[in-house]
CSV table of C-alpha atoms in Angstrom, one decimal:
chain,number,residue,atom,x,y,z
A,1,MET,CA,9.2,-27.6,12.1
A,2,THR,CA,11.6,-26.1,14.2
A,3,ILE,CA,11.7,-22.5,15.1
A,4,LEU,CA,15.1,-21.9,13.0
A,5,SER,CA,13.4,-23.6,10.0
A,6,PHE,CA,10.3,-21.6,10.2
A,7,THR,CA,12.3,-18.6,10.5
A,8,LEU,CA,14.5,-19.2,7.5
A,9,ILE,CA,11.5,-20.1,5.4
A,10,LEU,CA,9.7,-16.8,6.6
A,11,LEU,CA,13.1,-14.6,5.8
A,12,ILE,CA,13.2,-16.4,2.4
A,13,GLY,CA,9.5,-15.6,1.5
A,14,ALA,CA,9.6,-12.0,2.9
A,15,PHE,CA,12.8,-11.4,0.7
A,16,LEU,CA,10.9,-12.6,-2.4
A,17,ALA,CA,7.8,-10.8,-1.5
A,18,GLY,CA,9.8,-7.4,-0.8
A,19,MET,CA,11.3,-7.7,-4.0
A,20,LEU,CA,8.4,-8.9,-6.3
A,21,GLY,CA,6.6,-6.1,-4.5
A,22,SER,CA,9.1,-3.3,-5.5
A,23,LEU,CA,9.3,-4.6,-9.0
A,24,THR,CA,5.7,-4.5,-9.7
A,25,GLY,CA,4.6,-1.7,-7.4
A,26,LEU,CA,2.2,-3.8,-5.8
A,27,GLY,CA,3.8,-3.7,-2.2
A,28,GLY,CA,5.1,-6.9,-0.2
A,29,GLY,CA,1.8,-7.1,2.1
A,30,VAL,CA,-0.1,-8.8,-0.6
A,31,VAL,CA,2.3,-11.7,-0.4
A,32,ILE,CA,3.1,-11.6,3.2
A,33,ILE,CA,-0.4,-11.8,4.5
A,34,PRO,CA,-1.4,-14.9,2.0
A,35,LEU,CA,2.0,-16.5,2.9
A,36,LEU,CA,1.5,-16.5,6.6
A,37,THR,CA,-2.1,-17.5,6.5
A,38,LEU,CA,-2.3,-20.2,3.7
A,39,VAL,CA,1.2,-21.6,4.2
A,40,PHE,CA,1.9,-20.9,7.7
A,41,HIS,CA,-1.7,-21.1,9.0
A,42,THR,CA,-1.1,-18.0,11.0
A,43,ASP,CA,-4.2,-16.0,12.3
A,44,ILE,CA,-4.9,-13.3,9.9
A,45,ARG,CA,-4.9,-10.7,12.5
A,46,TYR,CA,-1.4,-11.6,13.4
A,47,ALA,CA,-0.6,-11.7,9.7
A,48,ILE,CA,-1.9,-8.1,9.2
A,49,GLY,CA,0.0,-6.8,12.2
A,50,THR,CA,3.2,-8.2,10.6
A,51,ALA,CA,2.4,-6.7,7.2
A,52,LEU,CA,1.8,-3.1,8.9
A,53,ILE,CA,5.2,-3.5,10.7
A,54,ALA,CA,6.7,-4.2,7.3
A,55,ALA,CA,5.1,-1.7,5.5
A,56,ILE,CA,6.3,1.0,8.2
A,57,ALA,CA,10.1,0.0,7.6
A,58,THR,CA,9.7,-0.1,4.0
A,59,SER,CA,8.0,3.1,3.6
A,60,SER,CA,10.6,4.8,5.9
A,61,GLY,CA,13.5,3.5,3.8
A,62,SER,CA,12.3,4.5,0.4
A,63,ALA,CA,10.3,7.7,0.9
A,64,SER,CA,13.2,9.7,2.4
A,65,ALA,CA,15.0,9.5,-1.1
A,66,TYR,CA,12.0,11.0,-3.0
A,67,VAL,CA,11.5,13.8,-0.3
A,68,LYS,CA,15.2,14.7,-0.7
A,69,GLU,CA,14.7,14.8,-4.7
A,70,GLY,CA,11.8,17.4,-4.3
A,71,ILE,CA,9.3,15.2,-5.9
A,72,THR,CA,6.8,14.2,-2.9
A,73,ASN,CA,4.4,17.1,-2.0
A,74,ILE,CA,4.9,17.0,1.6
A,75,ARG,CA,2.1,19.5,2.5
A,76,LEU,CA,-0.2,17.7,0.4
A,77,GLY,CA,0.8,14.3,2.1
A,78,MET,CA,0.5,15.7,5.6
A,79,PHE,CA,-3.0,17.1,4.8
A,80,LEU,CA,-4.5,13.6,3.4
A,81,GLU,CA,-2.7,11.9,6.3
A,82,ILE,CA,-5.5,13.4,8.4
A,83,ALA,CA,-8.0,11.3,6.3
A,84,THR,CA,-5.8,8.3,6.0
A,85,THR,CA,-5.0,7.7,9.6
A,86,THR,CA,-8.5,8.6,10.8
A,87,GLY,CA,-9.6,5.8,8.2
A,88,ALA,CA,-6.6,3.4,9.4
A,89,VAL,CA,-7.6,3.6,13.1
A,90,ILE,CA,-11.3,2.8,12.3
A,91,GLY,CA,-10.1,0.1,9.9
A,92,ALA,CA,-8.1,-1.5,12.7
A,93,LEU,CA,-10.8,-1.2,15.4
A,94,ILE,CA,-13.3,-2.9,13.0
A,95,ALA,CA,-10.9,-5.6,12.1
A,96,VAL,CA,-10.1,-6.9,15.7
A,97,PHE,CA,-13.7,-7.6,16.2
A,98,MET,CA,-14.8,-8.5,12.5
A,99,PRO,CA,-14.9,-12.4,12.2
A,100,THR,CA,-11.6,-13.6,10.5
A,101,SER,CA,-13.5,-15.3,7.4
A,102,ILE,CA,-14.7,-11.9,6.4
A,103,VAL,CA,-11.6,-10.0,6.7
A,104,ALA,CA,-10.2,-13.0,4.5
A,105,ILE,CA,-13.0,-12.3,1.8
A,106,ILE,CA,-12.5,-8.7,1.6
A,107,PHE,CA,-8.9,-9.0,1.4
A,108,GLY,CA,-9.1,-11.2,-1.6
A,109,LEU,CA,-11.5,-9.0,-3.4
A,110,VAL,CA,-9.1,-6.1,-2.7
A,111,LEU,CA,-6.2,-8.0,-4.1
A,112,ILE,CA,-8.3,-8.7,-7.2
A,113,PHE,CA,-8.9,-5.1,-7.6
A,114,SER,CA,-5.1,-4.2,-7.2
A,115,ALA,CA,-4.0,-6.6,-9.7
A,116,VAL,CA,-6.4,-5.1,-12.2
A,117,MET,CA,-5.7,-1.6,-11.3
A,118,SER,CA,-1.9,-2.4,-11.8
A,119,PHE,CA,-2.6,-2.8,-15.7
A,120,LYS,CA,-4.7,0.2,-16.2
A,121,PRO,CA,-2.8,2.9,-18.2
A,122,LYS,CA,-1.5,5.5,-16.1
A,123,LYS,CA,-2.2,9.1,-17.5
A,124,GLU,CA,0.2,11.9,-16.7
A,125,PHE,CA,-2.0,14.8,-15.5
A,126,VAL,CA,0.1,17.9,-15.5
A,127,THR,CA,-2.0,21.2,-15.4
A,128,ASP,CA,-1.3,24.5,-13.9
A,129,LYS,CA,-5.0,25.6,-14.5
A,130,ASP,CA,-6.0,26.7,-10.9
A,131,THR,CA,-9.8,25.5,-10.3
A,132,SER,CA,-9.8,24.8,-6.5
A,133,GLU,CA,-10.2,27.4,-4.3
A,134,LEU,CA,-9.9,25.0,-1.4
A,135,ALA,CA,-6.3,23.7,-2.9
A,136,ARG,CA,-5.4,27.5,-3.3
A,137,LYS,CA,-6.3,28.3,0.5
A,138,LEU,CA,-4.4,25.3,1.8
A,139,ARG,CA,-1.5,25.8,-0.6
A,140,LEU,CA,-1.6,22.4,-1.9
A,141,ASN,CA,-0.6,23.2,-5.5
A,142,GLY,CA,3.2,22.5,-6.1
A,143,SER,CA,6.0,21.7,-8.6
A,144,TYR,CA,8.2,18.6,-9.3
A,145,PRO,CA,11.8,18.8,-10.7
A,146,THR,CA,12.4,17.4,-14.5
A,147,PRO,CA,15.7,17.6,-16.5
A,148,THR,CA,14.1,20.7,-18.3
A,149,GLY,CA,13.4,22.4,-14.9
A,150,PRO,CA,10.5,22.5,-12.4
A,151,VAL,CA,6.8,21.5,-13.8
A,152,PRO,CA,4.3,23.4,-12.1
A,153,TYR,CA,0.8,21.6,-11.2
A,154,THR,CA,-2.4,22.4,-9.4
A,155,VAL,CA,-4.7,20.3,-7.2
A,156,HIS,CA,-8.2,19.3,-8.2
A,157,ARG,CA,-11.3,18.1,-6.3
A,158,VAL,CA,-9.8,18.2,-2.8
A,159,ALA,CA,-12.9,17.0,-0.9
A,160,GLY,CA,-13.4,14.0,-3.1
A,161,GLY,CA,-9.5,12.8,-2.8
A,162,TYR,CA,-10.0,13.4,0.9
A,163,PHE,CA,-13.0,11.2,1.2
A,164,MET,CA,-11.3,8.6,-1.1
A,165,MET,CA,-8.2,8.7,1.1
A,166,MET,CA,-10.1,8.1,4.2
A,167,PHE,CA,-11.7,4.9,2.8
A,168,ALA,CA,-8.0,4.1,1.6
A,169,GLY,CA,-7.0,4.4,5.4
A,170,VAL,CA,-9.9,2.2,6.4
A,171,MET,CA,-8.7,-0.7,3.8
A,172,SER,CA,-5.3,-0.2,5.2
A,173,GLY,CA,-6.3,-0.7,8.9
A,174,LEU,CA,-8.6,-3.4,8.0
A,175,LEU,CA,-6.3,-5.6,6.0
A,176,GLY,CA,-2.7,-4.5,6.7
A,177,ILE,CA,-1.7,-3.1,3.0
A,178,GLY,CA,-0.7,-0.1,1.5
A,179,SER,CA,-4.1,0.5,-0.4
A,180,GLY,CA,-2.1,1.8,-3.3
A,181,ALA,CA,-4.8,1.2,-5.9
A,182,LEU,CA,-7.3,3.4,-3.7
A,183,LYS,CA,-4.8,6.2,-3.4
A,184,VAL,CA,-3.9,6.1,-7.1
A,185,LEU,CA,-7.6,6.6,-7.6
A,186,ALA,CA,-7.6,9.5,-5.1
A,187,MET,CA,-4.7,11.3,-6.3
A,188,ASP,CA,-4.4,10.5,-10.1
A,189,ASN,CA,-8.2,10.1,-11.0
A,190,ILE,CA,-9.7,12.6,-8.7
A,191,MET,CA,-7.1,15.0,-7.8
A,192,ARG,CA,-5.4,15.0,-11.2
A,193,ILE,CA,-2.2,15.0,-9.5
A,194,PRO,CA,1.1,14.2,-11.9
A,195,PHE,CA,1.8,10.4,-11.7
A,196,LYS,CA,5.2,10.8,-10.5
A,197,VAL,CA,4.1,13.0,-7.6
A,198,SER,CA,1.3,10.7,-6.6
A,199,THR,CA,3.4,7.7,-6.3
A,200,THR,CA,5.9,9.3,-4.2
A,201,THR,CA,3.5,11.2,-1.9
A,202,SER,CA,1.8,8.0,-1.5
A,203,ASN,CA,5.0,6.1,-0.5
A,204,PHE,CA,5.5,9.0,2.0
A,205,MET,CA,2.0,8.2,3.5
A,206,ILE,CA,2.2,4.6,3.8
A,207,GLY,CA,4.2,4.4,6.7
A,208,VAL,CA,2.5,7.1,8.9
A,209,THR,CA,-1.0,5.3,7.9
A,210,ALA,CA,0.5,1.9,8.8
A,211,ALA,CA,1.9,3.1,12.0
A,212,ALA,CA,-1.6,4.6,12.9
A,213,SER,CA,-3.4,1.4,12.8
A,214,ALA,CA,-0.5,-0.8,13.9
A,215,VAL,CA,-1.0,0.9,17.4
A,216,VAL,CA,-4.2,-0.7,17.7
A,217,TYR,CA,-3.0,-4.0,16.6
A,218,LEU,CA,-0.4,-3.7,19.2
A,219,GLN,CA,-2.7,-2.9,21.8
A,220,ARG,CA,-4.6,-5.9,21.3
A,221,GLY,CA,-1.6,-8.1,21.2
A,222,TYR,CA,-1.5,-8.9,17.5
A,223,ILE,CA,2.1,-8.1,17.0
A,224,SER,CA,4.4,-11.0,17.4
A,225,PRO,CA,7.9,-10.1,17.4
A,226,GLY,CA,8.9,-13.7,16.3
A,227,LEU,CA,6.9,-13.0,13.0
A,228,CYS,CA,8.0,-9.3,12.7
A,229,LEU,CA,11.8,-9.6,12.9
A,230,PRO,CA,12.4,-12.0,10.0
A,231,VAL,CA,9.5,-10.3,7.9
A,232,VAL,CA,11.1,-6.8,8.2
A,233,ILE,CA,14.8,-8.0,7.4
A,234,GLY,CA,13.6,-10.0,4.5
A,235,VAL,CA,11.2,-7.4,3.0
A,236,LEU,CA,13.8,-4.7,3.3
A,237,ALA,CA,16.5,-6.7,1.4
A,238,GLY,CA,14.0,-7.9,-0.9
A,239,ALA,CA,12.8,-4.3,-1.7
A,240,PHE,CA,16.5,-3.4,-2.1
A,241,GLY,CA,17.3,-6.0,-4.4
A,242,GLY,CA,14.1,-5.6,-6.5
A,243,SER,CA,15.3,-1.6,-6.9
A,244,LYS,CA,18.7,-3.0,-8.2
A,245,LEU,CA,16.9,-5.5,-10.9
A,246,LEU,CA,14.3,-2.8,-12.0
A,247,VAL,CA,16.4,-1.6,-14.8
A,248,ARG,CA,17.1,-4.9,-16.3
A,249,ALA,CA,13.9,-6.6,-15.6
A,250,ASN,CA,10.8,-7.0,-17.9
A,251,VAL,CA,8.5,-5.5,-15.6
A,252,LYS,CA,5.7,-5.7,-18.0
A,253,LYS,CA,5.8,-9.6,-18.2
A,254,LEU,CA,6.8,-9.9,-14.6
A,255,ARG,CA,3.8,-7.7,-13.2
A,256,LEU,CA,1.3,-10.0,-15.4
A,257,VAL,CA,2.7,-13.2,-13.8
A,258,PHE,CA,2.5,-11.6,-10.5
A,259,SER,CA,-0.7,-10.3,-10.8
A,260,VAL,CA,-2.0,-14.0,-12.1
A,261,VAL,CA,-0.5,-15.4,-8.7
A,262,ILE,CA,-1.8,-12.8,-6.5
A,263,SER,CA,-5.3,-13.4,-7.9
A,264,LEU,CA,-5.0,-17.1,-7.5
A,265,LEU,CA,-4.1,-16.5,-3.9
A,266,ALA,CA,-6.9,-14.0,-3.7
A,267,ILE,CA,-9.5,-16.9,-5.1
A,268,GLN,CA,-8.0,-19.3,-2.4
A,269,MET,CA,-8.6,-16.8,0.5
A,270,ILE,CA,-12.0,-16.0,-0.7
A,271,TYR,CA,-12.5,-19.8,-0.7
A,272,ASN,CA,-11.4,-20.5,2.5
A,273,GLY,CA,-13.0,-17.3,3.9
A,274,PHE,CA,-16.5,-18.6,2.7
A,275,THR,CA,-15.8,-22.2,3.9
A,276,GLY,CA,-14.7,-20.8,7.2
A,277,LYS,CA,-11.0,-22.2,7.2
A,278,LEU,CA,-9.5,-19.0,7.9
């Protein structure tokens, strides 16, 4: 295969990954890493480094719109970034020394978990009952705009959410994904934040978390411009196209198909990890 044909196939694959990730909310990294490792037989550490750079680009592009609309809780995001970036650096340091077969097995298990979590009904927690003294002292409570006016909400169980965020950061640095399913657990189920605020704040945080772990991969030489350039262009174009299709697509059916495909890829990665093929 020539360099030109490799780049074109990678560009098309990244475009589809970005579009599907945007339509289903699972992110492009869950497709990019299996594509690079299973199809192109790229070392999984280079695949993770490439996915991290793509995550920085997509997060930077999409998060700005939500920040402008006032939905993102920037103060909460910056506070939780301390946990996720610390975890991301720890995860990246573990990944560069851990055998690639083990990384592949963990990646496969997290993919299956993410696919299952995408079907879990999302509860909308909106409460203005102030129960956390730490949230009050750190001024993490906030409000988000709706057609009928701002809706106030309070943040609960700050310590529990903080440690779950640190675990999400470790998984992000270790596997090169946004760890969206774990962040949903932290902000929705533990901290009781409204779903719209938690998803936009998570999106705001993904780029910073990815940047922290990408530094470690860059320092170790696991970020290749030849892989990153077509992937970033393809994922950005695909995410933009996906956002345009979102209003017309049957997202429920699409998410079902996508989750099945992701689960099959996960099983193949776990199998290859156990047999030492990755």
